[in-house]
Amino acid sequence: MELHAVAGLPEIRPGDDIAELVADRATLEAGDVLTVASTIVSKTEDRAVDLEEFPVSGRAAEIADRLEGITGDEKDPRFAQAVLEESTELLIDAPFLLTETRFGHICVNAGIDRSNVPDNDILLLPKRPAESAERIRSGLEDRGIEDVAVVVTDTCGRPFRHGQRGVALGWAGMPASRDWRGETDRDGHELGVTVQSVVDELAAAANLVTGEGDGGTPAVVVRDWEFGDHGGSDELFRSVEDDLIRQALREWRFDE
Amino acid sequence: MELHAVAGLPEIRPGDDIAELVADRATLEAGDVLTVASTIVSKTEDRAVDLEEFPVSGRAAEIADRLEGITGDEKDPRFAQAVLEESTELLIDAPFLLTETRFGHICVNAGIDRSNVPDNDILLLPKRPAESAERIRSGLEDRGIEDVAVVVTDTCGRPFRHGQRGVALGWAGMPASRDWRGETDRDGHELGVTVQSVVDELAAAANLVTGEGDGGTPAVVVRDWEFGDHGGSDELFRSVEDDLIRQALREWRFDE
């Protein structure tokens, strides 16, 4: 398997066509996966916005006030409002905000970024990353580049383990997961692994070569890799019903 | 970045020398990372064992009985005993066992595997995977192969997202994480990413090429990749104090 960062992408602006910008700078082959950081997808989709676009509700004011009291850091209630508007559920409301975004991804502050936005206050995640991935994939097809899967990525923390790692937000042209259920080891025993989250592993691999900040290269081509002859599943985000941790969080409140 | 599975490894047995087996089959260069699946590390360390080695305590009998009642599946109390002996804390005791292993990793059933063990009942994780990684690294050095980092990997599920992905259990010759704190984006804003869990991303990338079962290739060489000029941290496993999810789980009990 090989991963190559796409070199020379310009600063991305609203309306830019990522498929065109990548196709002009990289040779893509059938079977490749193109990973694209959500930051640049968001920028093309006009998701860099100012905090003044988020008039503060009573709930946002209350949340910001409580967080300020707990952390001792100044909290802008308009930021809390933006997080609420991007989310369907607040899983943790103190000492930080862990929410489920409108497209099912669970992360801190609804994934809203305060860096990487030169002309605005904040950068929201793409509204529907699966559609973004599909649009980039179609754009490649329009240029005669067939059979390239696209994964829109972000970085994200997690319970139990320190640090952030690359994760997939949306994908097109491949399943999210390899389904190994029913497959056996050399001796005929059923495998312990059941479902392998391939899009997340691709996002993690890509994140090793993208970097952040000044030297950032937000698009990566993955080559010489095969999904293989396995069942596929497109479910990546768990529902509350099959996630005990989410159920536990519903019954818990941070104790100041 | 390139990843190559090490081809032609034999079925691994107790006492086998992984450094030797890999060095005989792959050319390793300074700066490479060698990832090794914990399954083969465990086998060399005599961690394939039989259930009769786990005489059942009252607590294990109670746990197995309760799980049997909830799931309707037969549960061997000796397996519950093995999980307890491998763990320092039970985070979830029903409808499945989520525990912290003795070396700090949190996973279902203390990572005990019932597949991939031809001659025994179960395969325990390596006792101290960081020491295992260090031993393999030293073994490579003994053969004149210098400056190769080693990551012992496993696959593991997680809250919020379906599917398993590769994770690091132990590592040697590199930090666990890149520390980006204090670094800035193109416009001088502090980055949203703070600590990047590099060993987990390497494990995830490697898991894309290792496969499971019949075609499994448990060792992978990662090349043309750089840790880069960043601070490093060796903390991968969170403590209870800085993990709200663990705190929430302590106050929660599965409701039958």
Coordinates of C-alpha atoms in Angstrom, one line a residue:
Chain A
M1 CA 0.0 0.0 0.0
E2 CA 1.3 3.5 -0.8
L3 CA 0.1 6.9 0.4
H4 CA 1.1 10.1 -1.4
A5 CA 0.1 13.6 -0.3
V6 CA -1.1 15.7 -3.2
A7 CA 1.4 18.5 -3.4
G8 CA 0.8 22.2 -4.3
L9 CA -2.9 22.7 -3.4
P10 CA -3.6 26.4 -3.1
E11 CA -5.5 28.0 -0.2
I12 CA -9.0 26.8 -0.7
R13 CA -11.9 29.2 -1.2
P14 CA -15.7 29.0 -1.3
G15 CA -16.8 27.4 -4.6
D16 CA -13.5 25.8 -5.4
D17 CA -13.8 22.5 -7.1
I18 CA -11.7 19.9 -5.1
A19 CA -11.9 17.3 -7.9
E20 CA -10.4 19.7 -10.4
L21 CA -7.7 21.0 -8.0
V22 CA -6.6 17.4 -7.2
A23 CA -6.9 16.1 -10.8
D24 CA -4.6 18.9 -12.0
R25 CA -2.0 17.9 -9.5
A26 CA -2.1 14.2 -9.1
T27 CA -2.4 11.1 -11.3
L28 CA -5.3 9.0 -10.1
E29 CA -5.8 5.4 -11.1
A30 CA -8.8 3.1 -10.9
G31 CA -8.8 1.5 -7.4
D32 CA -7.2 4.4 -5.7
V33 CA -8.7 6.0 -2.6
L34 CA -8.6 9.8 -2.4
T35 CA -8.8 11.1 1.2
V36 CA -9.7 14.8 1.6
A37 CA -9.5 16.7 4.9
S38 CA -12.9 18.1 5.9
T39 CA -11.3 21.5 6.5
I40 CA -10.9 22.1 2.7
V41 CA -14.3 20.5 1.9
S42 CA -15.9 22.9 4.4
K43 CA -14.2 25.9 2.9
T44 CA -15.5 25.0 -0.6
E45 CA -19.0 24.7 0.9
D46 CA -19.1 28.1 2.5
R47 CA -18.8 26.7 6.0
A48 CA -16.3 29.2 7.2
V49 CA -18.5 31.6 9.2
D50 CA -18.5 34.3 11.8
L51 CA -19.8 34.0 15.3
E52 CA -22.2 37.0 14.8
E53 CA -24.2 34.6 12.7
F54 CA -25.2 32.7 15.9
P55 CA -27.6 34.8 18.0
V56 CA -27.4 33.4 21.5
S57 CA -30.3 31.3 22.9
G58 CA -31.0 31.0 26.6
R59 CA -29.6 27.5 26.6
A60 CA -26.3 28.5 24.9
A61 CA -25.9 31.3 27.4
E62 CA -26.4 28.9 30.3
I63 CA -24.0 26.4 28.8
A64 CA -21.2 29.0 28.2
D65 CA -21.7 30.4 31.7
R66 CA -21.4 27.0 33.3
L67 CA -18.3 26.0 31.3
E68 CA -16.7 29.4 32.2
G69 CA -17.4 28.7 35.9
I70 CA -15.9 25.2 35.7
T71 CA -12.9 25.8 33.5
G72 CA -12.1 29.4 34.5
D73 CA -11.6 30.2 30.8
E74 CA -13.7 32.8 29.0
K75 CA -16.4 31.1 26.8
D76 CA -18.2 32.9 24.0
P77 CA -21.9 31.9 24.2
R78 CA -22.1 32.3 20.4
F79 CA -19.7 29.4 20.0
A80 CA -21.9 27.3 22.3
Q81 CA -24.9 28.4 20.1
A82 CA -23.0 27.2 17.0
V83 CA -22.3 23.9 18.6
L84 CA -26.0 23.4 19.5
E85 CA -27.1 24.3 16.0
E86 CA -24.7 21.8 14.5
S87 CA -25.8 19.0 16.9
T88 CA -28.8 16.7 17.4
E89 CA -27.7 15.6 20.9
L90 CA -25.5 16.8 23.7
L91 CA -23.8 13.7 25.2
I92 CA -21.6 15.7 27.6
D93 CA -22.4 19.3 28.5
A94 CA -19.5 19.9 31.0
P95 CA -16.6 20.3 31.4
F96 CA -16.6 20.3 27.6
L97 CA -19.2 19.7 24.9
L98 CA -19.4 16.3 23.3
T99 CA -22.2 16.2 20.8
E100 CA -23.7 14.1 18.0
T101 CA -23.6 16.1 14.7
R102 CA -26.5 16.2 12.4
F103 CA -24.9 13.5 10.2
G104 CA -24.2 11.1 13.2
H105 CA -20.6 11.7 14.0
I106 CA -19.8 12.1 17.7
C107 CA -17.0 14.6 18.6
V108 CA -16.1 17.5 20.8
N109 CA -17.7 20.9 19.9
A110 CA -19.5 19.4 16.9
G111 CA -16.1 19.4 15.2
I112 CA -16.1 23.2 14.9
D113 CA -12.5 24.4 14.2
R114 CA -11.1 27.8 15.3
S115 CA -7.8 27.4 13.5
N116 CA -7.4 27.1 9.7
V117 CA -9.9 29.9 9.0
P118 CA -8.0 33.1 7.9
D119 CA -11.0 35.3 7.1
N120 CA -13.6 34.1 9.5
D121 CA -14.1 33.1 13.2
I122 CA -14.9 29.4 12.8
L123 CA -15.1 26.5 10.4
L124 CA -18.1 24.2 10.6
L125 CA -17.8 20.6 9.4
P126 CA -19.4 19.8 6.0
K127 CA -23.1 19.6 6.4
R128 CA -23.4 16.2 4.7
P129 CA -19.9 14.7 4.3
A130 CA -21.2 11.6 2.4
E131 CA -22.7 13.9 -0.2
S132 CA -19.4 15.9 -0.3
A133 CA -17.5 12.7 -1.0
E134 CA -20.0 11.7 -3.7
R135 CA -19.7 15.1 -5.3
I136 CA -15.9 14.9 -5.4
R137 CA -16.1 11.4 -6.8
S138 CA -18.5 12.6 -9.5
G139 CA -16.2 15.5 -10.3
L140 CA -13.4 13.1 -10.9
E141 CA -15.6 10.9 -13.1
D142 CA -16.5 14.0 -15.1
R143 CA -12.8 14.3 -15.9
G144 CA -12.5 10.7 -17.0
I145 CA -11.1 9.4 -13.7
E146 CA -13.2 6.3 -12.9
D147 CA -13.4 4.0 -9.9
V148 CA -11.7 6.2 -7.3
A149 CA -13.2 6.1 -3.9
V150 CA -13.3 9.3 -1.8
V151 CA -13.1 9.6 2.0
V152 CA -13.7 12.9 3.7
T153 CA -11.6 12.9 6.9
D154 CA -11.2 14.7 10.2
T155 CA -9.2 14.2 13.4
C156 CA -10.9 13.4 16.6
G157 CA -10.2 12.4 20.2
R158 CA -11.7 9.3 21.8
P159 CA -12.4 7.7 25.2
F160 CA -9.8 5.5 26.9
R161 CA -6.8 6.6 24.8
H162 CA -4.9 9.9 24.6
G163 CA -4.5 11.8 21.5
Q164 CA -6.5 12.4 18.3
R165 CA -6.4 10.2 15.2
G166 CA -7.8 10.4 11.7
V167 CA -11.5 9.4 11.2
A168 CA -13.8 9.2 8.3
L169 CA -16.8 11.6 8.2
G170 CA -18.2 10.6 4.8
W171 CA -17.2 8.3 1.9
A172 CA -18.3 7.4 -1.6
G173 CA -17.3 4.6 -4.0
M174 CA -16.6 2.0 -1.3
P175 CA -18.2 0.5 1.8
A176 CA -17.3 1.9 5.3
S177 CA -16.4 -1.5 6.6
R178 CA -15.2 -5.0 5.7
D179 CA -17.5 -7.6 7.2
W180 CA -15.5 -10.7 8.3
R181 CA -18.4 -12.4 10.0
G182 CA -18.6 -16.1 9.3
E183 CA -15.0 -16.1 8.0
T184 CA -12.6 -18.5 9.7
D185 CA -8.9 -18.7 10.7
R186 CA -6.4 -21.4 9.4
D187 CA -8.0 -24.0 11.7
G188 CA -11.6 -23.3 11.0
H189 CA -12.3 -21.2 14.1
E190 CA -14.5 -18.2 13.6
L191 CA -12.5 -14.9 13.7
G192 CA -12.6 -12.6 16.7
V193 CA -12.7 -9.6 14.4
T194 CA -16.2 -9.1 13.0
V195 CA -16.4 -5.8 11.2
Q196 CA -13.3 -3.8 10.3
S197 CA -13.8 -0.1 9.9
V198 CA -11.8 0.4 6.7
V199 CA -12.7 4.1 6.1
D200 CA -11.5 5.0 9.5
E201 CA -8.2 3.1 9.0
L202 CA -7.7 4.9 5.7
A203 CA -8.3 8.2 7.4
A204 CA -5.8 7.3 10.1
A205 CA -3.2 6.2 7.6
A206 CA -3.7 9.4 5.6
N207 CA -3.4 11.5 8.7
L208 CA 0.2 10.2 9.1
V209 CA 1.2 12.0 5.9
T210 CA -1.1 15.1 5.8
G211 CA 0.3 17.1 8.8
E212 CA -1.4 20.2 10.1
G213 CA -0.6 23.8 10.0
D214 CA 2.0 25.4 7.8
G215 CA 3.1 22.3 6.0
G216 CA -0.4 20.8 5.7
T217 CA -1.3 18.7 2.6
P218 CA -5.0 18.0 3.0
A219 CA -5.4 15.5 0.2
V220 CA -3.8 12.0 0.0
V221 CA -3.9 9.3 -2.7
V222 CA -3.9 5.7 -1.4
R223 CA -2.8 3.2 -3.9
D224 CA -2.0 -0.6 -4.2
W225 CA -4.6 -1.5 -1.7
E226 CA -7.6 -3.7 -2.0
F227 CA -10.9 -3.9 -0.2
G228 CA -10.8 -7.6 -1.0
D229 CA -13.5 -10.2 -1.3
H230 CA -15.5 -9.5 1.8
G231 CA -19.0 -8.4 2.6
G232 CA -19.3 -4.6 3.1
S233 CA -21.3 -2.4 5.4
D234 CA -22.1 1.3 5.3
E235 CA -22.9 1.8 8.9
L236 CA -20.2 3.7 10.7
F237 CA -22.0 5.7 13.4
R238 CA -23.6 3.7 16.2
S239 CA -27.1 4.4 17.4
V240 CA -27.9 4.9 21.1
E241 CA -29.6 1.5 21.2
D242 CA -26.4 -0.4 20.4
D243 CA -24.0 1.8 22.3
L244 CA -23.8 1.2 26.0
I245 CA -21.4 4.1 26.5
R246 CA -24.0 6.5 25.1
Q247 CA -26.6 5.0 27.4
A248 CA -24.3 5.4 30.4
L249 CA -23.7 9.1 29.4
R250 CA -27.4 9.7 29.3
E251 CA -27.6 8.9 33.0
W252 CA -24.6 10.8 34.1
R253 CA -23.9 14.4 34.8
F254 CA -20.5 16.0 35.5
D255 CA -20.0 16.7 39.2
E256 CA -18.6 20.1 39.8
Chain B
M1 CA 4.5 6.4 2.9
E2 CA 4.7 2.7 1.9
L3 CA 3.4 -0.4 3.8
H4 CA 4.6 -3.9 2.9
A5 CA 3.3 -7.0 4.5
V6 CA 6.2 -9.4 5.4
A7 CA 5.5 -12.5 3.3
G8 CA 6.1 -16.1 4.2
L9 CA 6.1 -16.1 8.0
P10 CA 5.5 -19.6 9.3
E11 CA 2.9 -20.6 12.0
I12 CA 4.5 -19.1 15.1
R13 CA 5.3 -21.3 18.1
P14 CA 6.4 -20.6 21.7
G15 CA 10.0 -19.4 21.9
D16 CA 10.2 -18.3 18.2
D17 CA 12.2 -15.2 17.6
I18 CA 10.1 -12.7 15.7
A19 CA 13.1 -10.4 15.0
E20 CA 14.9 -13.3 13.4
L21 CA 11.9 -14.5 11.4
V22 CA 11.2 -11.0 10.1
A23 CA 14.9 -10.2 9.4
D24 CA 15.2 -13.4 7.3
R25 CA 12.2 -12.4 5.1
A26 CA 12.3 -8.6 4.8
T27 CA 14.8 -5.8 4.2
L28 CA 14.6 -3.3 7.0
E29 CA 16.0 0.2 6.8
A30 CA 16.8 2.8 9.3
G31 CA 13.7 4.9 9.9
D32 CA 11.3 2.0 9.1
V33 CA 8.5 1.0 11.5
L34 CA 7.8 -2.7 11.9
T35 CA 4.3 -3.4 13.1
V36 CA 3.7 -6.9 14.6
A37 CA 0.2 -8.3 15.4
S38 CA -0.1 -9.2 19.1
T39 CA -1.4 -12.6 18.2
I40 CA 2.1 -13.8 17.1
V41 CA 3.9 -11.9 19.9
S42 CA 1.6 -13.8 22.4
K43 CA 2.4 -17.1 20.8
T44 CA 6.1 -16.6 21.1
E45 CA 5.5 -15.7 24.8
D46 CA 3.6 -18.8 25.7
R47 CA 0.3 -17.0 26.1
A48 CA -1.7 -19.6 24.2
V49 CA -3.3 -21.4 27.2
D50 CA -6.2 -23.8 28.1
L51 CA -9.2 -22.8 30.1
E52 CA -8.5 -25.5 32.7
E53 CA -5.7 -23.2 33.9
F54 CA -8.3 -20.9 35.3
P55 CA -10.1 -22.4 38.3
V56 CA -13.3 -20.5 38.7
S57 CA -13.7 -18.0 41.5
G58 CA -17.1 -17.1 43.0
R59 CA -17.0 -13.8 41.2
A60 CA -16.3 -15.3 37.8
A61 CA -19.1 -17.9 38.3
E62 CA -21.5 -15.0 39.1
I63 CA -20.4 -13.0 36.1
A64 CA -20.8 -15.9 33.7
D65 CA -24.1 -16.8 35.1
R66 CA -25.4 -13.3 34.7
L67 CA -24.1 -12.9 31.2
E68 CA -25.7 -16.2 30.3
G69 CA -29.0 -15.0 31.6
I70 CA -28.8 -11.7 29.7
T71 CA -27.5 -13.0 26.4
G72 CA -29.1 -16.5 26.3
D73 CA -25.7 -17.9 25.1
E74 CA -23.7 -20.4 27.1
K75 CA -20.8 -18.8 29.0
D76 CA -17.8 -20.7 30.3
P77 CA -17.0 -19.3 33.8
R78 CA -13.4 -20.2 33.2
F79 CA -13.3 -17.7 30.4
A80 CA -14.7 -15.0 32.8
Q81 CA -12.0 -16.0 35.3
A82 CA -9.3 -15.6 32.6
V83 CA -10.7 -12.1 31.8
L84 CA -10.7 -11.2 35.5
E85 CA -7.1 -12.4 36.0
E86 CA -5.9 -10.3 33.0
S87 CA -7.6 -7.1 34.2
T88 CA -7.2 -4.5 36.8
E89 CA -10.7 -3.1 36.5
L90 CA -14.1 -4.1 35.0
L91 CA -15.6 -1.0 33.3
I92 CA -18.7 -2.8 32.1
D93 CA -19.7 -6.2 33.5
A94 CA -22.9 -6.7 31.4
P95 CA -24.0 -7.5 28.7
F96 CA -20.3 -8.0 27.9
L97 CA -17.1 -7.5 29.7
L98 CA -15.1 -4.3 29.1
T99 CA -12.0 -4.2 31.1
E100 CA -8.7 -2.4 31.7
T101 CA -5.8 -4.8 31.1
R102 CA -2.8 -4.9 33.4
F103 CA -0.9 -2.7 31.0
G104 CA -3.6 -0.1 30.7
H105 CA -5.4 -1.0 27.5
I106 CA -9.2 -1.0 27.6
C107 CA -11.0 -3.5 25.5
V108 CA -13.6 -6.2 25.5
N109 CA -12.7 -9.5 27.3
A110 CA -9.2 -8.2 28.1
G111 CA -8.4 -8.8 24.5
I112 CA -8.5 -12.6 24.9
D113 CA -8.9 -14.3 21.5
R114 CA -10.6 -17.6 20.9
S115 CA -9.6 -17.9 17.2
N116 CA -6.0 -18.1 15.9
V117 CA -5.0 -20.8 18.5
P118 CA -4.7 -24.2 16.9
D119 CA -3.5 -26.2 19.9
N120 CA -5.1 -24.4 22.9
D121 CA -8.4 -22.9 24.0
I122 CA -7.5 -19.2 24.2
L123 CA -4.8 -16.7 23.4
L124 CA -4.0 -14.0 26.0
L125 CA -2.5 -10.6 25.0
P126 CA 1.2 -10.2 25.6
K127 CA 1.7 -9.5 29.3
R128 CA 3.8 -6.3 28.8
P129 CA 3.6 -5.3 25.1
A130 CA 6.0 -2.4 25.5
E131 CA 8.7 -4.9 26.6
S132 CA 7.8 -7.2 23.8
A133 CA 8.3 -4.3 21.3
E134 CA 11.6 -3.5 22.9
R135 CA 12.7 -7.1 22.8
I136 CA 11.9 -7.3 19.0
R137 CA 13.7 -4.0 18.5
S138 CA 16.8 -5.3 20.3
G139 CA 16.7 -8.5 18.4
L140 CA 16.8 -6.5 15.2
E141 CA 19.7 -4.5 16.5
D142 CA 21.6 -7.7 17.3
R143 CA 21.3 -8.5 13.6
G144 CA 22.8 -5.1 12.7
I145 CA 19.4 -3.5 11.9
E146 CA 19.5 -0.2 13.7
D147 CA 16.9 2.6 14.1
V148 CA 13.7 0.5 13.4
A149 CA 10.8 1.3 15.6
V150 CA 8.5 -1.6 16.6
V151 CA 4.7 -1.4 17.3
V152 CA 2.8 -4.3 18.7
T153 CA -0.8 -4.1 17.4
D154 CA -4.2 -5.5 18.0
T155 CA -7.7 -4.7 16.7
C156 CA -10.3 -3.3 19.0
G157 CA -13.9 -1.9 18.9
R158 CA -14.8 1.5 20.3
P159 CA -17.7 3.6 21.5
F160 CA -19.7 5.8 19.1
R161 CA -18.4 4.1 15.9
H162 CA -19.1 0.6 14.5
G163 CA -16.4 -1.8 13.7
Q164 CA -12.9 -2.5 14.9
R165 CA -9.7 -0.8 13.8
G166 CA -6.0 -1.4 14.5
V167 CA -4.6 0.0 17.7
A168 CA -1.2 0.0 19.3
L169 CA -0.6 -2.0 22.5
G170 CA 3.1 -1.4 23.0
W171 CA 5.9 0.4 21.1
A172 CA 9.6 0.9 21.2
G173 CA 12.0 3.3 19.3
M174 CA 9.5 6.1 18.8
P175 CA 7.1 8.2 20.9
A176 CA 3.4 7.2 21.0
S177 CA 2.2 10.6 19.9
R178 CA 3.2 13.7 18.1
D179 CA 2.6 16.8 20.3
W180 CA 1.4 19.8 18.2
R181 CA 0.6 22.0 21.2
G182 CA 1.8 25.5 20.7
E183 CA 2.2 25.0 16.9
T184 CA 0.2 27.3 14.6
D185 CA -1.6 27.3 11.3
R186 CA -0.6 29.4 8.2
D187 CA -2.2 32.5 9.8
G188 CA -0.7 32.1 13.2
H189 CA -3.7 30.6 15.0
E190 CA -3.1 27.8 17.4
L191 CA -4.0 24.4 15.9
G192 CA -7.1 22.6 16.9
V193 CA -5.2 19.3 16.9
T194 CA -3.1 19.0 20.1
V195 CA -1.7 15.5 20.3
Q196 CA -1.8 13.0 17.4
S197 CA -1.7 9.4 18.4
V198 CA 0.8 8.2 15.8
V199 CA 1.3 4.6 17.0
D200 CA -2.5 4.0 16.8
E201 CA -2.5 5.5 13.3
L202 CA 0.4 3.3 12.3
A203 CA -1.5 0.2 13.7
A204 CA -4.6 1.2 11.8
A205 CA -2.7 1.7 8.5
A206 CA -1.0 -1.7 9.0
N207 CA -4.3 -3.4 9.7
L208 CA -5.4 -2.4 6.1
V209 CA -2.7 -4.7 4.7
T210 CA -2.5 -7.5 7.3
G211 CA -5.8 -9.2 6.9
E212 CA -7.1 -11.8 9.3
G213 CA -7.6 -15.6 9.0
D214 CA -6.2 -17.8 6.3
G215 CA -4.4 -15.0 4.4
G216 CA -3.1 -13.2 7.5
T217 CA 0.3 -11.5 7.3
P218 CA 0.9 -10.3 10.9
A219 CA 4.0 -8.2 10.3
V220 CA 4.2 -5.0 8.2
V221 CA 7.0 -2.7 7.3
V222 CA 6.2 1.0 7.1
R223 CA 8.7 3.1 5.1
D224 CA 9.2 6.6 3.8
W225 CA 7.4 8.1 6.7
E226 CA 8.7 10.6 9.3
F227 CA 7.7 11.4 12.8
G228 CA 8.9 14.9 12.0
D229 CA 10.2 17.7 14.2
H230 CA 7.6 17.7 16.9
G231 CA 7.4 17.1 20.6
G232 CA 6.7 13.5 21.6
S233 CA 4.6 11.9 24.3
D234 CA 4.6 8.3 25.5
E235 CA 1.2 8.4 27.2
L236 CA -1.4 6.5 25.2
F237 CA -3.8 5.1 27.9
R238 CA -5.9 7.6 29.8
S239 CA -6.3 7.4 33.5
V240 CA -9.7 7.5 35.2
E241 CA -9.0 11.1 36.4
D242 CA -8.8 12.5 32.9
D243 CA -11.4 10.3 31.2
L244 CA -15.0 11.4 31.8
I245 CA -16.4 8.3 30.0
R246 CA -14.6 6.1 32.5
Q247 CA -16.1 8.2 35.3
A248 CA -19.6 7.9 33.8
L249 CA -19.2 4.1 33.5
R250 CA -18.3 3.8 37.2
E251 CA -21.7 5.3 38.1
W252 CA -23.6 3.1 35.7
R253 CA -25.0 -0.4 35.7
F254 CA -26.6 -2.3 32.8
D255 CA -30.3 -2.5 33.2
E256 CA -31.7 -5.9 32.5

